Amino acid sequence: MEFDKDSRPEGVSSVTGEVLTEAMPWIKHVTGRTVVIKYGGAAMVDADLRAKVMADIVLLKIIGVNPVIVHGGGKAINAAMEREGVPVEFVRGQRVTTDAAMGIVRRVLTGEVNQELVEAMNQHGNMAVGISGADAGVIVAEAASPELGRVGRITRINPALVEDLVSADYIPIIASIAIGEDEGCYNVNADVAAGHVAAAIGAHKVIFLSDIDGYFTEYPDPASLVSSMTLDEARTIVQDGANTGGMIPKLESCVLALEEGVSRAHIVNGTTPHALLLELLTNRGIGTMVTGRRAPAGFDAAPLGNFAAKLIEND
């Protein structure tokens, strides 16, 4: 098939050139690196948005990034529980997960949401592999609280399966289910799971796709959006309880990952078109970035490929 280059709208060439030129230095710093993406919210529920996000992740893979996706599926779980007459109850923002609810959570996350994401990504090639955190004991948890039932507190990550998939050039898509330290499975917060996975595999960055634009000091005043903060500032916000609701698990996970050597954490609005590309590959960061300290001596981050290492040599 041939395309008529002369039919392009006037100015497209120069605009494309500017975008590519702006992206070049950022591409150098992410190619060959592993990036963990926590995926949730409206960007996952809306089929059109989901397809676009998956396409952007494939593009990141094409330019040499190694994406690892961790997802939840709260809205789909709520809908399934309501259909089956199982009460939906939350305590301090966490879902009360009875044995009956746990069966629904497992079925929805691993059998429905996970496979929808795999299917959307594999429209672009056979590269996505869907797994549960319980597979190969990737995520291990214990009961967080008797009143929450099968809600888990993550105790450790066994990263071998994820690392094997990444090294084989697949994109792991991980449902936030954990295997129990005792028996059975646990429902774990996907934000928390993403932070733990990023730390365990030595990811370069962890990105939280949310339904809001980032961290606000006075939500929802747009003027109070914080574009960047340090690890110490994020830690202080969490310790002081200066923000409530769904942002706390994200900030806690940012702190966890950065304390273990992950260099950057980002909170961005997944409903913004091409949010991942804008945050990672342009000067116009659109969310909140949390910057960490230097990786500790001997910290073995995910290895660079040969070509990526040559790019970094010139910095």
PDB file of C-alpha atoms in Angstrom:
ATOM      1  CA  MET A   1       0.000   0.000   0.000  1.00  0.00           C
ATOM      2  CA  GLU A   2       1.302   3.457  -0.882  1.00  0.00           C
ATOM      3  CA  PHE A   3       0.508   6.759   0.789  1.00  0.00           C
ATOM      4  CA  ASP A   4       0.551  10.122  -0.925  1.00  0.00           C
ATOM      5  CA  LYS A   5       2.969  12.215   1.140  1.00  0.00           C
ATOM      6  CA  ASP A   6       1.847  15.364  -0.639  1.00  0.00           C
ATOM      7  CA  SER A   7      -1.677  14.913   0.772  1.00  0.00           C
ATOM      8  CA  ARG A   8      -0.544  15.560   4.350  1.00  0.00           C
ATOM      9  CA  PRO A   9      -1.984  18.707   5.964  1.00  0.00           C
ATOM     10  CA  GLU A  10       0.324  21.696   5.797  1.00  0.00           C
ATOM     11  CA  GLY A  11       2.598  21.913   8.832  1.00  0.00           C
ATOM     12  CA  VAL A  12       2.350  18.243   9.846  1.00  0.00           C
ATOM     13  CA  SER A  13       6.008  17.573   9.037  1.00  0.00           C
ATOM     14  CA  SER A  14       7.320  20.425  11.185  1.00  0.00           C
ATOM     15  CA  VAL A  15       5.014  19.618  14.085  1.00  0.00           C
ATOM     16  CA  THR A  16       6.006  15.951  13.993  1.00  0.00           C
ATOM     17  CA  GLY A  17       9.660  16.923  13.867  1.00  0.00           C
ATOM     18  CA  GLU A  18       9.286  19.148  16.930  1.00  0.00           C
ATOM     19  CA  VAL A  19       7.578  16.373  18.876  1.00  0.00           C
ATOM     20  CA  LEU A  20      10.229  13.816  17.961  1.00  0.00           C
ATOM     21  CA  THR A  21      13.058  16.220  18.758  1.00  0.00           C
ATOM     22  CA  GLU A  22      11.539  16.992  22.150  1.00  0.00           C
ATOM     23  CA  ALA A  23      11.067  13.289  22.866  1.00  0.00           C
ATOM     24  CA  MET A  24      14.617  12.228  21.973  1.00  0.00           C
ATOM     25  CA  PRO A  25      16.407  13.002  25.276  1.00  0.00           C
ATOM     26  CA  TRP A  26      13.554  11.459  27.250  1.00  0.00           C
ATOM     27  CA  ILE A  27      13.572   8.327  25.083  1.00  0.00           C
ATOM     28  CA  LYS A  28      17.289   7.947  25.822  1.00  0.00           C
ATOM     29  CA  HIS A  29      16.561   7.808  29.523  1.00  0.00           C
ATOM     30  CA  VAL A  30      13.768   5.239  29.401  1.00  0.00           C
ATOM     31  CA  THR A  31      14.834   2.884  26.617  1.00  0.00           C
ATOM     32  CA  GLY A  32      16.047  -0.374  28.073  1.00  0.00           C
ATOM     33  CA  ARG A  33      14.450   0.441  31.424  1.00  0.00           C
ATOM     34  CA  THR A  34      11.590  -1.291  33.213  1.00  0.00           C
ATOM     35  CA  VAL A  35       8.547   0.854  34.044  1.00  0.00           C
ATOM     36  CA  VAL A  36       5.722  -0.401  36.253  1.00  0.00           C
ATOM     37  CA  ILE A  37       2.299   1.029  35.364  1.00  0.00           C
ATOM     38  CA  LYS A  38      -0.581   0.777  37.796  1.00  0.00           C
ATOM     39  CA  TYR A  39      -3.673   0.855  35.609  1.00  0.00           C
ATOM     40  CA  GLY A  40      -7.161   1.599  36.876  1.00  0.00           C
ATOM     41  CA  GLY A  41     -10.031   4.030  37.019  1.00  0.00           C
ATOM     42  CA  ALA A  42     -12.069   5.348  34.089  1.00  0.00           C
ATOM     43  CA  ALA A  43      -9.229   4.782  31.626  1.00  0.00           C
ATOM     44  CA  MET A  44      -9.646   1.047  32.202  1.00  0.00           C
ATOM     45  CA  VAL A  45     -13.460   0.924  32.237  1.00  0.00           C
ATOM     46  CA  ASP A  46     -14.012   2.861  28.995  1.00  0.00           C
ATOM     47  CA  ALA A  47     -13.262   0.522  26.069  1.00  0.00           C
ATOM     48  CA  ASP A  48     -12.043   3.296  23.769  1.00  0.00           C
ATOM     49  CA  LEU A  49      -9.723   4.767  26.410  1.00  0.00           C
ATOM     50  CA  ARG A  50      -8.487   1.270  27.259  1.00  0.00           C
ATOM     51  CA  ALA A  51      -7.563   0.609  23.640  1.00  0.00           C
ATOM     52  CA  LYS A  52      -5.676   3.909  23.414  1.00  0.00           C
ATOM     53  CA  VAL A  53      -3.751   3.313  26.637  1.00  0.00           C
ATOM     54  CA  MET A  54      -2.786  -0.179  25.494  1.00  0.00           C
ATOM     55  CA  ALA A  55      -1.593   1.253  22.158  1.00  0.00           C
ATOM     56  CA  ASP A  56       0.552   3.815  23.994  1.00  0.00           C
ATOM     57  CA  ILE A  57       2.087   1.073  26.124  1.00  0.00           C
ATOM     58  CA  VAL A  58       2.892  -0.900  22.989  1.00  0.00           C
ATOM     59  CA  LEU A  59       4.567   2.208  21.572  1.00  0.00           C
ATOM     60  CA  LEU A  60       6.689   2.448  24.725  1.00  0.00           C
ATOM     61  CA  LYS A  61       7.672  -1.179  24.187  1.00  0.00           C
ATOM     62  CA  ILE A  62       8.621  -0.445  20.579  1.00  0.00           C
ATOM     63  CA  ILE A  63      11.018   2.337  21.632  1.00  0.00           C
ATOM     64  CA  GLY A  64      12.705   0.018  24.096  1.00  0.00           C
ATOM     65  CA  VAL A  65      10.823   0.443  27.391  1.00  0.00           C
ATOM     66  CA  ASN A  66       9.951  -2.714  29.345  1.00  0.00           C
ATOM     67  CA  PRO A  67       6.413  -2.103  30.677  1.00  0.00           C
ATOM     68  CA  VAL A  68       4.920  -4.125  33.524  1.00  0.00           C
ATOM     69  CA  ILE A  69       1.228  -3.502  34.245  1.00  0.00           C
ATOM     70  CA  VAL A  70      -0.506  -4.016  37.599  1.00  0.00           C
ATOM     71  CA  HIS A  71      -4.277  -3.546  37.686  1.00  0.00           C
ATOM     72  CA  GLY A  72      -7.290  -3.637  39.923  1.00  0.00           C
ATOM     73  CA  GLY A  73     -10.937  -3.450  38.881  1.00  0.00           C
ATOM     74  CA  GLY A  74     -13.068  -1.963  41.632  1.00  0.00           C
ATOM     75  CA  LYS A  75     -15.968  -0.820  39.456  1.00  0.00           C
ATOM     76  CA  ALA A  76     -16.255  -4.185  37.711  1.00  0.00           C
ATOM     77  CA  ILE A  77     -16.156  -5.969  41.090  1.00  0.00           C
ATOM     78  CA  ASN A  78     -18.889  -3.716  42.501  1.00  0.00           C
ATOM     79  CA  ALA A  79     -21.103  -4.401  39.498  1.00  0.00           C
ATOM     80  CA  ALA A  80     -20.597  -8.170  39.741  1.00  0.00           C
ATOM     81  CA  MET A  81     -21.316  -8.216  43.481  1.00  0.00           C
ATOM     82  CA  GLU A  82     -24.494  -6.209  43.023  1.00  0.00           C
ATOM     83  CA  ARG A  83     -25.668  -8.574  40.267  1.00  0.00           C
ATOM     84  CA  GLU A  84     -25.132 -11.549  42.576  1.00  0.00           C
ATOM     85  CA  GLY A  85     -26.680  -9.920  45.628  1.00  0.00           C
ATOM     86  CA  VAL A  86     -23.454  -9.801  47.641  1.00  0.00           C
ATOM     87  CA  PRO A  87     -23.260  -6.684  49.838  1.00  0.00           C
ATOM     88  CA  VAL A  88     -20.682  -4.057  48.861  1.00  0.00           C
ATOM     89  CA  GLU A  89     -19.124  -2.678  52.031  1.00  0.00           C
ATOM     90  CA  PHE A  90     -16.046  -0.560  52.705  1.00  0.00           C
ATOM     91  CA  VAL A  91     -14.199   0.157  55.956  1.00  0.00           C
ATOM     92  CA  ARG A  92     -11.747   3.075  55.911  1.00  0.00           C
ATOM     93  CA  GLY A  93     -11.702   2.940  52.115  1.00  0.00           C
ATOM     94  CA  GLN A  94     -10.969  -0.797  51.915  1.00  0.00           C
ATOM     95  CA  ARG A  95     -13.383  -3.368  50.554  1.00  0.00           C
ATOM     96  CA  VAL A  96     -14.706  -5.859  53.090  1.00  0.00           C
ATOM     97  CA  THR A  97     -13.987  -9.151  51.330  1.00  0.00           C
ATOM     98  CA  THR A  98     -15.878 -12.147  52.644  1.00  0.00           C
ATOM     99  CA  ASP A  99     -15.198 -15.619  51.273  1.00  0.00           C
ATOM    100  CA  ALA A 100     -18.145 -15.173  48.895  1.00  0.00           C
ATOM    101  CA  ALA A 101     -16.854 -11.765  47.803  1.00  0.00           C
ATOM    102  CA  MET A 102     -13.346 -13.173  47.321  1.00  0.00           C
ATOM    103  CA  GLY A 103     -14.658 -15.655  44.782  1.00  0.00           C
ATOM    104  CA  ILE A 104     -16.186 -12.797  42.812  1.00  0.00           C
ATOM    105  CA  VAL A 105     -13.030 -10.682  43.108  1.00  0.00           C
ATOM    106  CA  ARG A 106     -10.861 -13.521  41.745  1.00  0.00           C
ATOM    107  CA  ARG A 107     -13.221 -14.269  38.882  1.00  0.00           C
ATOM    108  CA  VAL A 108     -13.634 -10.635  37.844  1.00  0.00           C
ATOM    109  CA  LEU A 109      -9.985  -9.597  38.118  1.00  0.00           C
ATOM    110  CA  THR A 110      -8.363 -12.666  36.588  1.00  0.00           C
ATOM    111  CA  GLY A 111     -11.093 -13.968  34.280  1.00  0.00           C
ATOM    112  CA  GLU A 112     -12.599 -10.731  33.002  1.00  0.00           C
ATOM    113  CA  VAL A 113     -10.591  -7.535  33.551  1.00  0.00           C
ATOM    114  CA  ASN A 114      -7.187  -9.126  33.057  1.00  0.00           C
ATOM    115  CA  GLN A 115      -8.217 -10.864  29.865  1.00  0.00           C
ATOM    116  CA  GLU A 116      -9.837  -7.708  28.473  1.00  0.00           C
ATOM    117  CA  LEU A 117      -6.512  -5.897  28.901  1.00  0.00           C
ATOM    118  CA  VAL A 118      -4.577  -8.760  27.335  1.00  0.00           C
ATOM    119  CA  GLU A 119      -6.954  -8.824  24.374  1.00  0.00           C
ATOM    120  CA  ALA A 120      -6.733  -5.038  23.884  1.00  0.00           C
ATOM    121  CA  MET A 121      -2.937  -5.105  23.896  1.00  0.00           C
ATOM    122  CA  ASN A 122      -2.628  -8.170  21.717  1.00  0.00           C
ATOM    123  CA  GLN A 123      -4.517  -6.386  18.954  1.00  0.00           C
ATOM    124  CA  HIS A 124      -1.066  -4.964  18.224  1.00  0.00           C
ATOM    125  CA  GLY A 125       0.863  -8.251  18.414  1.00  0.00           C
ATOM    126  CA  ASN A 126       1.203 -11.271  20.662  1.00  0.00           C
ATOM    127  CA  MET A 127       3.141  -9.629  23.470  1.00  0.00           C
ATOM    128  CA  ALA A 128       0.841  -9.419  26.527  1.00  0.00           C
ATOM    129  CA  VAL A 129       0.744 -12.206  29.126  1.00  0.00           C
ATOM    130  CA  GLY A 130      -1.958 -12.047  31.775  1.00  0.00           C
ATOM    131  CA  ILE A 131      -1.180 -13.412  35.221  1.00  0.00           C
ATOM    132  CA  SER A 132      -2.515 -13.165  38.747  1.00  0.00           C
ATOM    133  CA  GLY A 133      -0.294 -12.129  41.624  1.00  0.00           C
ATOM    134  CA  ALA A 134      -1.014 -15.596  43.001  1.00  0.00           C
ATOM    135  CA  ASP A 135       0.664 -17.244  39.984  1.00  0.00           C
ATOM    136  CA  ALA A 136       4.099 -18.547  40.969  1.00  0.00           C
ATOM    137  CA  GLY A 137       3.584 -16.723  44.257  1.00  0.00           C
ATOM    138  CA  VAL A 138       4.457 -13.371  42.673  1.00  0.00           C
ATOM    139  CA  ILE A 139       2.527 -11.491  45.397  1.00  0.00           C
ATOM    140  CA  VAL A 140       2.299 -13.016  48.890  1.00  0.00           C
ATOM    141  CA  ALA A 141       0.066 -11.553  51.609  1.00  0.00           C
ATOM    142  CA  GLU A 142      -1.402 -12.128  55.036  1.00  0.00           C
ATOM    143  CA  ALA A 143      -4.702 -10.983  56.502  1.00  0.00           C
ATOM    144  CA  ALA A 144      -4.677  -7.216  57.008  1.00  0.00           C
ATOM    145  CA  SER A 145      -7.478  -7.145  59.580  1.00  0.00           C
ATOM    146  CA  PRO A 146     -10.129  -9.585  60.815  1.00  0.00           C
ATOM    147  CA  GLU A 147     -12.901  -7.083  60.040  1.00  0.00           C
ATOM    148  CA  LEU A 148     -11.817  -6.888  56.375  1.00  0.00           C
ATOM    149  CA  GLY A 149     -11.900 -10.650  55.714  1.00  0.00           C
ATOM    150  CA  ARG A 150      -9.798 -11.671  52.714  1.00  0.00           C
ATOM    151  CA  VAL A 151      -8.085  -8.292  52.314  1.00  0.00           C
ATOM    152  CA  GLY A 152      -4.355  -8.813  52.328  1.00  0.00           C
ATOM    153  CA  ARG A 153      -1.275  -6.976  53.536  1.00  0.00           C
ATOM    154  CA  ILE A 154       1.599  -7.732  51.169  1.00  0.00           C
ATOM    155  CA  THR A 155       4.479  -9.471  52.920  1.00  0.00           C
ATOM    156  CA  ARG A 156       6.792 -10.220  50.000  1.00  0.00           C
ATOM    157  CA  ILE A 157       7.176 -10.313  46.230  1.00  0.00           C
ATOM    158  CA  ASN A 158       8.671 -13.249  44.321  1.00  0.00           C
ATOM    159  CA  PRO A 159       9.704 -11.491  41.094  1.00  0.00           C
ATOM    160  CA  ALA A 160      11.151 -14.413  39.086  1.00  0.00           C
ATOM    161  CA  LEU A 161       8.111 -14.958  36.836  1.00  0.00           C
ATOM    162  CA  VAL A 162       7.767 -11.242  36.072  1.00  0.00           C
ATOM    163  CA  GLU A 163      11.488 -10.905  35.346  1.00  0.00           C
ATOM    164  CA  ASP A 164      11.404 -13.970  33.081  1.00  0.00           C
ATOM    165  CA  LEU A 165       8.511 -12.531  31.078  1.00  0.00           C
ATOM    166  CA  VAL A 166      10.238  -9.147  30.732  1.00  0.00           C
ATOM    167  CA  SER A 167      13.511 -10.739  29.645  1.00  0.00           C
ATOM    168  CA  ALA A 168      11.586 -12.713  27.011  1.00  0.00           C
ATOM    169  CA  ASP A 169      10.141  -9.425  25.667  1.00  0.00           C
ATOM    170  CA  TYR A 170       6.601 -10.018  26.890  1.00  0.00           C
ATOM    171  CA  ILE A 171       4.509  -7.430  28.729  1.00  0.00           C
ATOM    172  CA  PRO A 172       3.197  -8.894  32.017  1.00  0.00           C
ATOM    173  CA  ILE A 173      -0.298  -7.775  33.026  1.00  0.00           C
ATOM    174  CA  ILE A 174      -0.759  -8.621  36.714  1.00  0.00           C
ATOM    175  CA  ALA A 175      -4.125  -8.827  38.504  1.00  0.00           C
ATOM    176  CA  SER A 176      -3.919  -7.623  42.109  1.00  0.00           C
ATOM    177  CA  ILE A 177      -4.613 -10.966  43.764  1.00  0.00           C
ATOM    178  CA  ALA A 178      -2.117 -12.392  46.277  1.00  0.00           C
ATOM    179  CA  ILE A 179      -1.451 -15.920  47.455  1.00  0.00           C
ATOM    180  CA  GLY A 180      -1.891 -16.307  51.206  1.00  0.00           C
ATOM    181  CA  GLU A 181       0.935 -16.915  53.665  1.00  0.00           C
ATOM    182  CA  ASP A 182      -1.444 -19.420  55.249  1.00  0.00           C
ATOM    183  CA  GLU A 183      -3.925 -20.627  52.641  1.00  0.00           C
ATOM    184  CA  GLY A 184      -6.191 -19.296  49.939  1.00  0.00           C
ATOM    185  CA  CYS A 185      -5.906 -15.931  48.208  1.00  0.00           C
ATOM    186  CA  TYR A 186      -6.219 -12.302  49.241  1.00  0.00           C
ATOM    187  CA  ASN A 187      -7.569  -9.164  47.635  1.00  0.00           C
ATOM    188  CA  VAL A 188      -4.774  -6.547  47.688  1.00  0.00           C
ATOM    189  CA  ASN A 189      -4.800  -2.868  46.778  1.00  0.00           C
ATOM    190  CA  ALA A 190      -3.485  -2.452  43.220  1.00  0.00           C
ATOM    191  CA  ASP A 191      -1.641   0.791  44.045  1.00  0.00           C
ATOM    192  CA  VAL A 192       0.188  -0.932  46.888  1.00  0.00           C
ATOM    193  CA  ALA A 193       0.901  -3.978  44.723  1.00  0.00           C
ATOM    194  CA  ALA A 194       2.410  -1.784  41.992  1.00  0.00           C
ATOM    195  CA  GLY A 195       4.755  -0.115  44.477  1.00  0.00           C
ATOM    196  CA  HIS A 196       5.900  -3.457  45.859  1.00  0.00           C
ATOM    197  CA  VAL A 197       6.417  -4.954  42.386  1.00  0.00           C
ATOM    198  CA  ALA A 198       8.366  -1.890  41.203  1.00  0.00           C
ATOM    199  CA  ALA A 199      10.659  -2.118  44.223  1.00  0.00           C
ATOM    200  CA  ALA A 200      11.176  -5.873  43.868  1.00  0.00           C
ATOM    201  CA  ILE A 201      12.128  -5.844  40.179  1.00  0.00           C
ATOM    202  CA  GLY A 202      14.318  -2.725  40.361  1.00  0.00           C
ATOM    203  CA  ALA A 203      12.069  -0.673  38.102  1.00  0.00           C
ATOM    204  CA  HIS A 204      13.290   2.676  36.812  1.00  0.00           C
ATOM    205  CA  LYS A 205       9.882   4.313  37.316  1.00  0.00           C
ATOM    206  CA  VAL A 206       6.431   3.529  38.659  1.00  0.00           C
ATOM    207  CA  ILE A 207       3.398   5.305  37.198  1.00  0.00           C
ATOM    208  CA  PHE A 208      -0.081   5.439  38.730  1.00  0.00           C
ATOM    209  CA  LEU A 209      -2.849   6.090  36.200  1.00  0.00           C
ATOM    210  CA  SER A 210      -5.623   7.718  38.212  1.00  0.00           C
ATOM    211  CA  ASP A 211      -8.927   9.498  37.600  1.00  0.00           C
ATOM    212  CA  ILE A 212      -7.523  12.834  38.784  1.00  0.00           C
ATOM    213  CA  ASP A 213      -4.656  14.960  37.538  1.00  0.00           C
ATOM    214  CA  GLY A 214      -2.288  14.298  40.447  1.00  0.00           C
ATOM    215  CA  TYR A 215      -1.834  15.451  44.027  1.00  0.00           C
ATOM    216  CA  PHE A 216      -3.668  18.636  45.041  1.00  0.00           C
ATOM    217  CA  THR A 217      -2.993  20.511  48.254  1.00  0.00           C
ATOM    218  CA  GLU A 218      -6.554  21.882  48.072  1.00  0.00           C
ATOM    219  CA  TYR A 219      -8.532  19.466  45.903  1.00  0.00           C
ATOM    220  CA  PRO A 220     -10.112  20.207  43.442  1.00  0.00           C
ATOM    221  CA  ASP A 221      -8.625  23.702  43.035  1.00  0.00           C
ATOM    222  CA  PRO A 222      -6.554  23.364  39.818  1.00  0.00           C
ATOM    223  CA  ALA A 223      -4.106  25.991  41.072  1.00  0.00           C
ATOM    224  CA  SER A 224      -3.158  23.679  43.949  1.00  0.00           C
ATOM    225  CA  LEU A 225      -1.928  20.826  41.708  1.00  0.00           C
ATOM    226  CA  VAL A 226       1.614  19.877  42.758  1.00  0.00           C
ATOM    227  CA  SER A 227       3.705  19.115  39.673  1.00  0.00           C
ATOM    228  CA  SER A 228       6.641  17.652  41.599  1.00  0.00           C
ATOM    229  CA  MET A 229       7.690  16.799  45.127  1.00  0.00           C
ATOM    230  CA  THR A 230      10.577  15.057  46.825  1.00  0.00           C
ATOM    231  CA  LEU A 231      10.507  11.736  48.618  1.00  0.00           C
ATOM    232  CA  ASP A 232      10.742  13.546  51.957  1.00  0.00           C
ATOM    233  CA  GLU A 233       7.784  15.764  51.074  1.00  0.00           C
ATOM    234  CA  ALA A 234       5.684  12.761  50.046  1.00  0.00           C
ATOM    235  CA  ARG A 235       6.632  10.952  53.253  1.00  0.00           C
ATOM    236  CA  THR A 236       5.570  13.966  55.334  1.00  0.00           C
ATOM    237  CA  ILE A 237       2.169  14.161  53.578  1.00  0.00           C
ATOM    238  CA  VAL A 238       1.537  10.475  54.320  1.00  0.00           C
ATOM    239  CA  GLN A 239       2.693  10.720  57.943  1.00  0.00           C
ATOM    240  CA  ASP A 240       0.693  13.861  58.647  1.00  0.00           C
ATOM    241  CA  GLY A 241      -2.443  12.570  56.949  1.00  0.00           C
ATOM    242  CA  ALA A 242      -2.590  15.775  54.918  1.00  0.00           C
ATOM    243  CA  ASN A 243      -4.590  14.088  52.171  1.00  0.00           C
ATOM    244  CA  THR A 244      -7.340  11.499  52.403  1.00  0.00           C
ATOM    245  CA  GLY A 245      -9.046   8.995  50.155  1.00  0.00           C
ATOM    246  CA  GLY A 246      -7.582   7.209  47.166  1.00  0.00           C
ATOM    247  CA  MET A 247      -4.458   9.382  46.997  1.00  0.00           C
ATOM    248  CA  ILE A 248      -2.971   7.990  50.220  1.00  0.00           C
ATOM    249  CA  PRO A 249      -2.296   4.445  48.886  1.00  0.00           C
ATOM    250  CA  LYS A 250      -0.675   6.000  45.819  1.00  0.00           C
ATOM    251  CA  LEU A 251       1.595   8.270  47.843  1.00  0.00           C
ATOM    252  CA  GLU A 252       2.410   5.443  50.264  1.00  0.00           C
ATOM    253  CA  SER A 253       3.347   3.280  47.287  1.00  0.00           C
ATOM    254  CA  CYS A 254       5.468   6.092  45.826  1.00  0.00           C
ATOM    255  CA  VAL A 255       7.343   6.315  49.125  1.00  0.00           C
ATOM    256  CA  LEU A 256       7.803   2.536  49.325  1.00  0.00           C
ATOM    257  CA  ALA A 257       9.141   2.263  45.779  1.00  0.00           C
ATOM    258  CA  LEU A 258      11.472   5.266  46.028  1.00  0.00           C
ATOM    259  CA  GLU A 259      12.887   4.152  49.359  1.00  0.00           C
ATOM    260  CA  GLU A 260      13.898   0.909  47.637  1.00  0.00           C
ATOM    261  CA  GLY A 261      15.751   2.678  44.813  1.00  0.00           C
ATOM    262  CA  VAL A 262      13.118   3.384  42.140  1.00  0.00           C
ATOM    263  CA  SER A 263      14.165   6.771  40.740  1.00  0.00           C
ATOM    264  CA  ARG A 264      10.800   8.390  39.966  1.00  0.00           C
ATOM    265  CA  ALA A 265       7.103   7.908  40.664  1.00  0.00           C
ATOM    266  CA  HIS A 266       4.359   9.611  38.663  1.00  0.00           C
ATOM    267  CA  ILE A 267       0.636  10.124  39.356  1.00  0.00           C
ATOM    268  CA  VAL A 268      -1.231  11.070  36.177  1.00  0.00           C
ATOM    269  CA  ASN A 269      -4.780  11.226  34.891  1.00  0.00           C
ATOM    270  CA  GLY A 270      -5.311   8.221  32.660  1.00  0.00           C
ATOM    271  CA  THR A 271      -8.270   9.853  30.904  1.00  0.00           C
ATOM    272  CA  THR A 272      -5.974  12.516  29.405  1.00  0.00           C
ATOM    273  CA  PRO A 273      -5.157  11.456  25.823  1.00  0.00           C
ATOM    274  CA  HIS A 274      -1.692   9.899  25.656  1.00  0.00           C
ATOM    275  CA  ALA A 275      -1.016  10.684  29.330  1.00  0.00           C
ATOM    276  CA  LEU A 276       1.793   8.134  29.553  1.00  0.00           C
ATOM    277  CA  LEU A 277       3.615   9.507  26.525  1.00  0.00           C
ATOM    278  CA  LEU A 278       3.238  13.120  27.642  1.00  0.00           C
ATOM    279  CA  GLU A 279       4.548  12.338  31.123  1.00  0.00           C
ATOM    280  CA  LEU A 280       7.458  10.160  30.032  1.00  0.00           C
ATOM    281  CA  LEU A 281       8.552  11.589  26.680  1.00  0.00           C
ATOM    282  CA  THR A 282       7.951  15.365  26.715  1.00  0.00           C
ATOM    283  CA  ASN A 283       8.920  18.465  28.655  1.00  0.00           C
ATOM    284  CA  ARG A 284       5.248  18.957  29.539  1.00  0.00           C
ATOM    285  CA  GLY A 285       4.753  16.656  32.486  1.00  0.00           C
ATOM    286  CA  ILE A 286       1.017  16.570  33.161  1.00  0.00           C
ATOM    287  CA  GLY A 287       0.738  14.946  36.584  1.00  0.00           C
ATOM    288  CA  THR A 288       2.608  14.835  39.881  1.00  0.00           C
ATOM    289  CA  MET A 289       6.155  13.494  39.886  1.00  0.00           C
ATOM    290  CA  VAL A 290       7.822  12.275  43.075  1.00  0.00           C
ATOM    291  CA  THR A 291      11.612  12.263  42.891  1.00  0.00           C
ATOM    292  CA  GLY A 292      13.672   9.822  44.893  1.00  0.00           C
ATOM    293  CA  ARG A 293      17.180   9.772  46.169  1.00  0.00           C
ATOM    294  CA  ARG A 294      19.972   8.106  44.231  1.00  0.00           C
ATOM    295  CA  ALA A 295      19.842   4.325  44.144  1.00  0.00           C
ATOM    296  CA  PRO A 296      21.944   2.848  46.985  1.00  0.00           C
ATOM    297  CA  ALA A 297      25.378   1.472  46.169  1.00  0.00           C
ATOM    298  CA  GLY A 298      25.094  -2.011  44.740  1.00  0.00           C
ATOM    299  CA  PHE A 299      21.430  -1.574  43.808  1.00  0.00           C
ATOM    300  CA  ASP A 300      20.956  -3.785  40.770  1.00  0.00           C
ATOM    301  CA  ALA A 301      18.265  -2.148  38.688  1.00  0.00           C
ATOM    302  CA  ALA A 302      16.814  -3.943  35.676  1.00  0.00           C
ATOM    303  CA  PRO A 303      19.721  -4.264  33.224  1.00  0.00           C
ATOM    304  CA  LEU A 304      19.938  -2.156  30.097  1.00  0.00           C
ATOM    305  CA  GLY A 305      20.132  -3.686  26.648  1.00  0.00           C
ATOM    306  CA  ASN A 306      23.322  -3.141  24.680  1.00  0.00           C
ATOM    307  CA  PHE A 307      21.945  -0.315  22.555  1.00  0.00           C
ATOM    308  CA  ALA A 308      20.360   1.459  25.529  1.00  0.00           C
ATOM    309  CA  ALA A 309      23.669   1.273  27.403  1.00  0.00           C
ATOM    310  CA  LYS A 310      25.422   2.954  24.468  1.00  0.00           C
ATOM    311  CA  LEU A 311      22.905   5.815  24.592  1.00  0.00           C
ATOM    312  CA  ILE A 312      23.484   6.378  28.301  1.00  0.00           C
ATOM    313  CA  GLU A 313      27.279   6.382  27.846  1.00  0.00           C
ATOM    314  CA  ASN A 314      27.024   9.775  26.112  1.00  0.00           C
ATOM    315  CA  ASP A 315      25.183  11.516  28.976  1.00  0.00           C
TER     316      ASP A 315
END
